[in-house]
PDB file of C-alpha atoms in Angstrom:
ATOM      1  CA  MET T   1     -88.942 -47.971  34.008  1.00 81.00           C
ATOM      2  CA  GLN T   2     -86.469 -46.907  31.378  1.00 90.00           C
ATOM      3  CA  VAL T   3     -85.489 -43.455  30.137  1.00 92.00           C
ATOM      4  CA  MET T   4     -87.090 -44.303  26.783  1.00 90.00           C
ATOM      5  CA  GLN T   5     -90.486 -44.515  28.491  1.00 89.00           C
ATOM      6  CA  ILE T   6     -89.960 -41.156  30.198  1.00 91.00           C
ATOM      7  CA  LEU T   7     -89.283 -39.550  26.818  1.00 90.00           C
ATOM      8  CA  LYS T   8     -92.399 -41.183  25.332  1.00 88.00           C
ATOM      9  CA  ASN T   9     -94.523 -39.999  28.264  1.00 84.00           C
ATOM     10  CA  LYS T  10     -93.243 -36.443  27.877  1.00 82.00           C
ATOM     11  CA  GLY T  11     -94.745 -36.472  24.413  1.00 75.00           C
ATOM     12  CA  GLU T  12     -92.373 -33.975  22.897  1.00 65.00           C
ATOM     13  CA  MET T  13     -88.898 -34.921  21.882  1.00 66.00           C
ATOM     14  CA  GLU T  14     -87.715 -31.391  21.136  1.00 75.00           C
ATOM     15  CA  VAL T  15     -84.352 -30.539  22.617  1.00 86.00           C
ATOM     16  CA  PHE T  16     -83.618 -26.856  22.996  1.00 90.00           C
ATOM     17  CA  THR T  17     -80.094 -26.073  21.957  1.00 95.00           C
ATOM     18  CA  VAL T  18     -78.111 -22.869  21.688  1.00 97.00           C
ATOM     19  CA  ALA T  19     -74.946 -22.089  19.764  1.00 97.00           C
ATOM     20  CA  PRO T  20     -71.726 -21.808  21.785  1.00 97.00           C
ATOM     21  CA  ASP T  21     -71.356 -18.149  20.754  1.00 97.00           C
ATOM     22  CA  MET T  22     -74.866 -17.094  21.861  1.00 97.00           C
ATOM     23  CA  LYS T  23     -74.788 -14.279  24.427  1.00 98.00           C
ATOM     24  CA  LEU T  24     -75.830 -15.221  27.955  1.00 97.00           C
ATOM     25  CA  SER T  25     -78.594 -12.607  27.824  1.00 97.00           C
ATOM     26  CA  GLU T  26     -80.083 -14.512  24.846  1.00 97.00           C
ATOM     27  CA  VAL T  27     -79.664 -17.846  26.637  1.00 97.00           C
ATOM     28  CA  ILE T  28     -81.603 -16.415  29.584  1.00 97.00           C
ATOM     29  CA  ALA T  29     -84.331 -15.185  27.220  1.00 97.00           C
ATOM     30  CA  THR T  30     -84.562 -18.701  25.743  1.00 96.00           C
ATOM     31  CA  LEU T  31     -84.828 -20.298  29.200  1.00 96.00           C
ATOM     32  CA  SER T  32     -87.586 -17.857  30.089  1.00 96.00           C
ATOM     33  CA  SER T  33     -89.584 -18.044  26.861  1.00 95.00           C
ATOM     34  CA  LYS T  34     -89.447 -21.855  26.687  1.00 92.00           C
ATOM     35  CA  ARG T  35     -90.069 -22.188  30.435  1.00 92.00           C
ATOM     36  CA  ILE T  36     -87.172 -24.607  30.864  1.00 92.00           C
ATOM     37  CA  GLY T  37     -84.351 -24.901  33.387  1.00 93.00           C
ATOM     38  CA  ALA T  38     -81.468 -25.660  31.035  1.00 95.00           C
ATOM     39  CA  VAL T  39     -80.390 -25.596  27.409  1.00 96.00           C
ATOM     40  CA  ILE T  40     -77.891 -27.782  25.631  1.00 97.00           C
ATOM     41  CA  VAL T  41     -74.973 -25.970  24.044  1.00 97.00           C
ATOM     42  CA  SER T  42     -74.369 -27.570  20.677  1.00 96.00           C
ATOM     43  CA  GLN T  43     -72.624 -26.567  17.499  1.00 94.00           C
ATOM     44  CA  ASP T  44     -74.697 -28.920  15.343  1.00 92.00           C
ATOM     45  CA  GLY T  45     -77.855 -29.623  17.387  1.00 87.00           C
ATOM     46  CA  GLU T  46     -76.960 -33.307  17.728  1.00 87.00           C
ATOM     47  CA  THR T  47     -73.852 -33.419  19.884  1.00 91.00           C
ATOM     48  CA  VAL T  48     -73.452 -31.990  23.374  1.00 94.00           C
ATOM     49  CA  ASP T  49     -70.724 -29.391  23.836  1.00 96.00           C
ATOM     50  CA  GLY T  50     -72.077 -28.335  27.218  1.00 97.00           C
ATOM     51  CA  ILE T  51     -75.153 -27.308  29.156  1.00 97.00           C
ATOM     52  CA  VAL T  52     -76.246 -23.971  30.610  1.00 97.00           C
ATOM     53  CA  SER T  53     -78.661 -24.234  33.519  1.00 96.00           C
ATOM     54  CA  GLU T  54     -80.354 -21.688  35.724  1.00 95.00           C
ATOM     55  CA  ARG T  55     -77.718 -22.491  38.345  1.00 94.00           C
ATOM     56  CA  ASP T  56     -74.935 -21.603  35.898  1.00 95.00           C
ATOM     57  CA  VAL T  57     -76.628 -18.268  35.197  1.00 96.00           C
ATOM     58  CA  VAL T  58     -77.074 -17.465  38.891  1.00 96.00           C
ATOM     59  CA  ARG T  59     -73.453 -18.399  39.602  1.00 95.00           C
ATOM     60  CA  GLU T  60     -72.161 -16.028  36.909  1.00 96.00           C
ATOM     61  CA  ILE T  61     -74.416 -13.176  37.981  1.00 96.00           C
ATOM     62  CA  ALA T  62     -73.169 -13.608  41.559  1.00 97.00           C
ATOM     63  CA  ARG T  63     -69.542 -13.564  40.367  1.00 95.00           C
ATOM     64  CA  ARG T  64     -69.648 -10.835  37.745  1.00 95.00           C
ATOM     65  CA  GLY T  65     -72.949  -9.018  38.058  1.00 95.00           C
ATOM     66  CA  ALA T  66     -74.657  -7.759  34.908  1.00 93.00           C
ATOM     67  CA  ASP T  67     -71.320  -7.809  33.060  1.00 94.00           C
ATOM     68  CA  CYS T  68     -71.795 -11.549  32.518  1.00 95.00           C
ATOM     69  CA  LEU T  69     -74.768 -10.956  30.219  1.00 95.00           C
ATOM     70  CA  VAL T  70     -72.421 -10.303  27.289  1.00 96.00           C
ATOM     71  CA  MET T  71     -70.485 -13.512  27.901  1.00 97.00           C
ATOM     72  CA  THR T  72     -71.221 -16.458  25.614  1.00 97.00           C
ATOM     73  CA  ALA T  73     -72.862 -19.770  26.351  1.00 97.00           C
ATOM     74  CA  SER T  74     -69.495 -21.496  25.982  1.00 97.00           C
ATOM     75  CA  ASP T  75     -68.011 -19.139  28.599  1.00 96.00           C
ATOM     76  CA  VAL T  76     -70.452 -20.223  31.298  1.00 96.00           C
ATOM     77  CA  MET T  77     -71.561 -23.722  30.291  1.00 96.00           C
ATOM     78  CA  THR T  78     -70.863 -26.851  32.256  1.00 95.00           C
ATOM     79  CA  ARG T  79     -68.505 -28.803  30.026  1.00 94.00           C
ATOM     80  CA  ASP T  80     -68.400 -32.236  31.643  1.00 92.00           C
ATOM     81  CA  VAL T  81     -72.002 -33.165  30.920  1.00 94.00           C
ATOM     82  CA  LYS T  82     -73.192 -36.565  32.088  1.00 94.00           C
ATOM     83  CA  HIS T  83     -75.625 -38.300  29.790  1.00 94.00           C
ATOM     84  CA  CYS T  84     -77.791 -41.382  29.792  1.00 95.00           C
ATOM     85  CA  ALA T  85     -79.140 -43.796  27.206  1.00 95.00           C
ATOM     86  CA  PRO T  86     -82.746 -44.683  26.378  1.00 94.00           C
ATOM     87  CA  MET T  87     -82.346 -48.136  27.939  1.00 95.00           C
ATOM     88  CA  ASP T  88     -81.027 -46.823  31.286  1.00 94.00           C
ATOM     89  CA  SER T  89     -83.308 -47.280  34.284  1.00 92.00           C
ATOM     90  CA  THR T  90     -84.889 -44.513  36.301  1.00 89.00           C
ATOM     91  CA  GLU T  91     -83.020 -45.768  39.362  1.00 89.00           C
ATOM     92  CA  GLU T  92     -79.640 -45.424  37.613  1.00 92.00           C
ATOM     93  CA  VAL T  93     -80.426 -41.958  36.304  1.00 94.00           C
ATOM     94  CA  MET T  94     -81.855 -40.746  39.609  1.00 91.00           C
ATOM     95  CA  SER T  95     -78.730 -41.935  41.374  1.00 93.00           C
ATOM     96  CA  LEU T  96     -76.425 -40.167  38.879  1.00 93.00           C
ATOM     97  CA  MET T  97     -78.382 -36.923  39.098  1.00 95.00           C
ATOM     98  CA  THR T  98     -78.524 -37.010  42.882  1.00 93.00           C
ATOM     99  CA  GLU T  99     -74.840 -37.820  43.323  1.00 93.00           C
ATOM    100  CA  GLY T 100     -73.790 -35.238  40.720  1.00 93.00           C
ATOM    101  CA  ARG T 101     -76.212 -32.625  42.069  1.00 92.00           C
ATOM    102  CA  PHE T 102     -77.583 -31.681  38.650  1.00 93.00           C
ATOM    103  CA  ARG T 103     -81.139 -31.527  37.401  1.00 93.00           C
ATOM    104  CA  HIS T 104     -80.946 -32.018  33.628  1.00 95.00           C
ATOM    105  CA  MET T 105     -79.424 -34.815  31.586  1.00 95.00           C
ATOM    106  CA  PRO T 106     -79.166 -35.309  27.832  1.00 95.00           C
ATOM    107  CA  VAL T 107     -80.226 -38.669  26.468  1.00 94.00           C
ATOM    108  CA  ARG T 108     -77.912 -40.002  23.769  1.00 92.00           C
ATOM    109  CA  GLU T 109     -78.275 -42.889  21.392  1.00 92.00           C
ATOM    110  CA  ASN T 110     -75.591 -43.873  18.881  1.00 91.00           C
ATOM    111  CA  GLY T 111     -73.641 -40.744  19.795  1.00 86.00           C
ATOM    112  CA  LYS T 112     -76.536 -38.379  19.014  1.00 89.00           C
ATOM    113  CA  MET T 113     -78.777 -36.518  21.417  1.00 91.00           C
ATOM    114  CA  VAL T 114     -82.373 -37.796  21.318  1.00 90.00           C
ATOM    115  CA  GLY T 115     -83.823 -35.947  24.295  1.00 92.00           C
ATOM    116  CA  VAL T 116     -83.287 -34.302  27.647  1.00 93.00           C
ATOM    117  CA  ILE T 117     -84.792 -35.390  30.937  1.00 93.00           C
ATOM    118  CA  SER T 118     -85.046 -33.490  34.190  1.00 92.00           C
ATOM    119  CA  ILE T 119     -84.965 -34.722  37.750  1.00 93.00           C
ATOM    120  CA  GLY T 120     -88.680 -33.868  37.842  1.00 90.00           C
ATOM    121  CA  ASP T 121     -89.317 -36.235  34.933  1.00 91.00           C
ATOM    122  CA  VAL T 122     -87.382 -38.990  36.695  1.00 91.00           C
ATOM    123  CA  VAL T 123     -89.090 -38.487  40.056  1.00 89.00           C
ATOM    124  CA  LYS T 124     -92.520 -38.468  38.387  1.00 88.00           C
ATOM    125  CA  ALA T 125     -91.704 -41.718  36.564  1.00 86.00           C
ATOM    126  CA  ARG T 126     -90.398 -43.313  39.747  1.00 85.00           C
ATOM    127  CA  LEU T 127     -93.498 -42.284  41.703  1.00 87.00           C
ATOM    128  CA  ASN T 128     -95.689 -43.810  38.988  1.00 83.00           C
ATOM    129  CA  GLU T 129     -93.674 -47.026  39.217  1.00 80.00           C
ATOM    130  CA  LEU T 130     -94.056 -47.154  42.990  1.00 83.00           C
ATOM    131  CA  HIS T 131     -97.798 -46.487  42.710  1.00 79.00           C
ATOM    132  CA  MET T 132     -98.214 -49.354  40.242  1.00 79.00           C
ATOM    133  CA  GLU T 133     -96.180 -51.671  42.478  1.00 77.00           C
ATOM    134  CA  LYS T 134     -98.322 -50.714  45.466  1.00 82.00           C
ATOM    135  CA  GLU T 135    -101.541 -51.344  43.527  1.00 82.00           C
ATOM    136  CA  SER T 136    -100.215 -54.708  42.354  1.00 81.00           C
ATOM    137  CA  LEU T 137     -99.209 -55.763  45.871  1.00 82.00           C
ATOM    138  CA  GLN T 138    -102.569 -54.661  47.288  1.00 82.00           C
ATOM    139  CA  GLY T 139    -104.304 -56.675  44.578  1.00 80.00           C
ATOM    140  CA  MET T 140    -102.265 -59.750  45.462  1.00 83.00           C
ATOM    141  CA  ILE T 141    -102.966 -59.344  49.169  1.00 87.00           C
ATOM    142  CA  MET T 142    -106.685 -58.812  48.595  1.00 84.00           C
ATOM    143  CA  GLY T 143    -106.821 -61.769  46.212  1.00 76.00           C
ATOM    144  CA  ASN T 144    -107.650 -59.760  43.077  1.00 65.00           C
TER     145      ASN T 144
END
């Protein structure tokens, strides 16, 4: 399966972005209200400047306590953000996410962000693939 199919199956293509100068307290409010684990930091909503995940928030709170809440998204974001393309396979993406130990990845096409996928999206897609393969093999064995 390809990333493009994951995005189609998700149904919504909305990518939640925040401005680099948004306060961390507002970023946290966005994560909570949208029920998401990460937001893309972007000046224009199309390019990726960075990403702020729940892990980034926890790390900063552990380091600085409540004082970090006035920091900006650009102060705490992960800057070296890995991305994938719509034609990439679930196996490739799962491998990248596992090796890099991150759970969210922007999807870019022609230099612009077209979606974000999570490790949960990738695992769900992979499990569906394996289920279909199993059903197909059982059908072949049973003569269907």
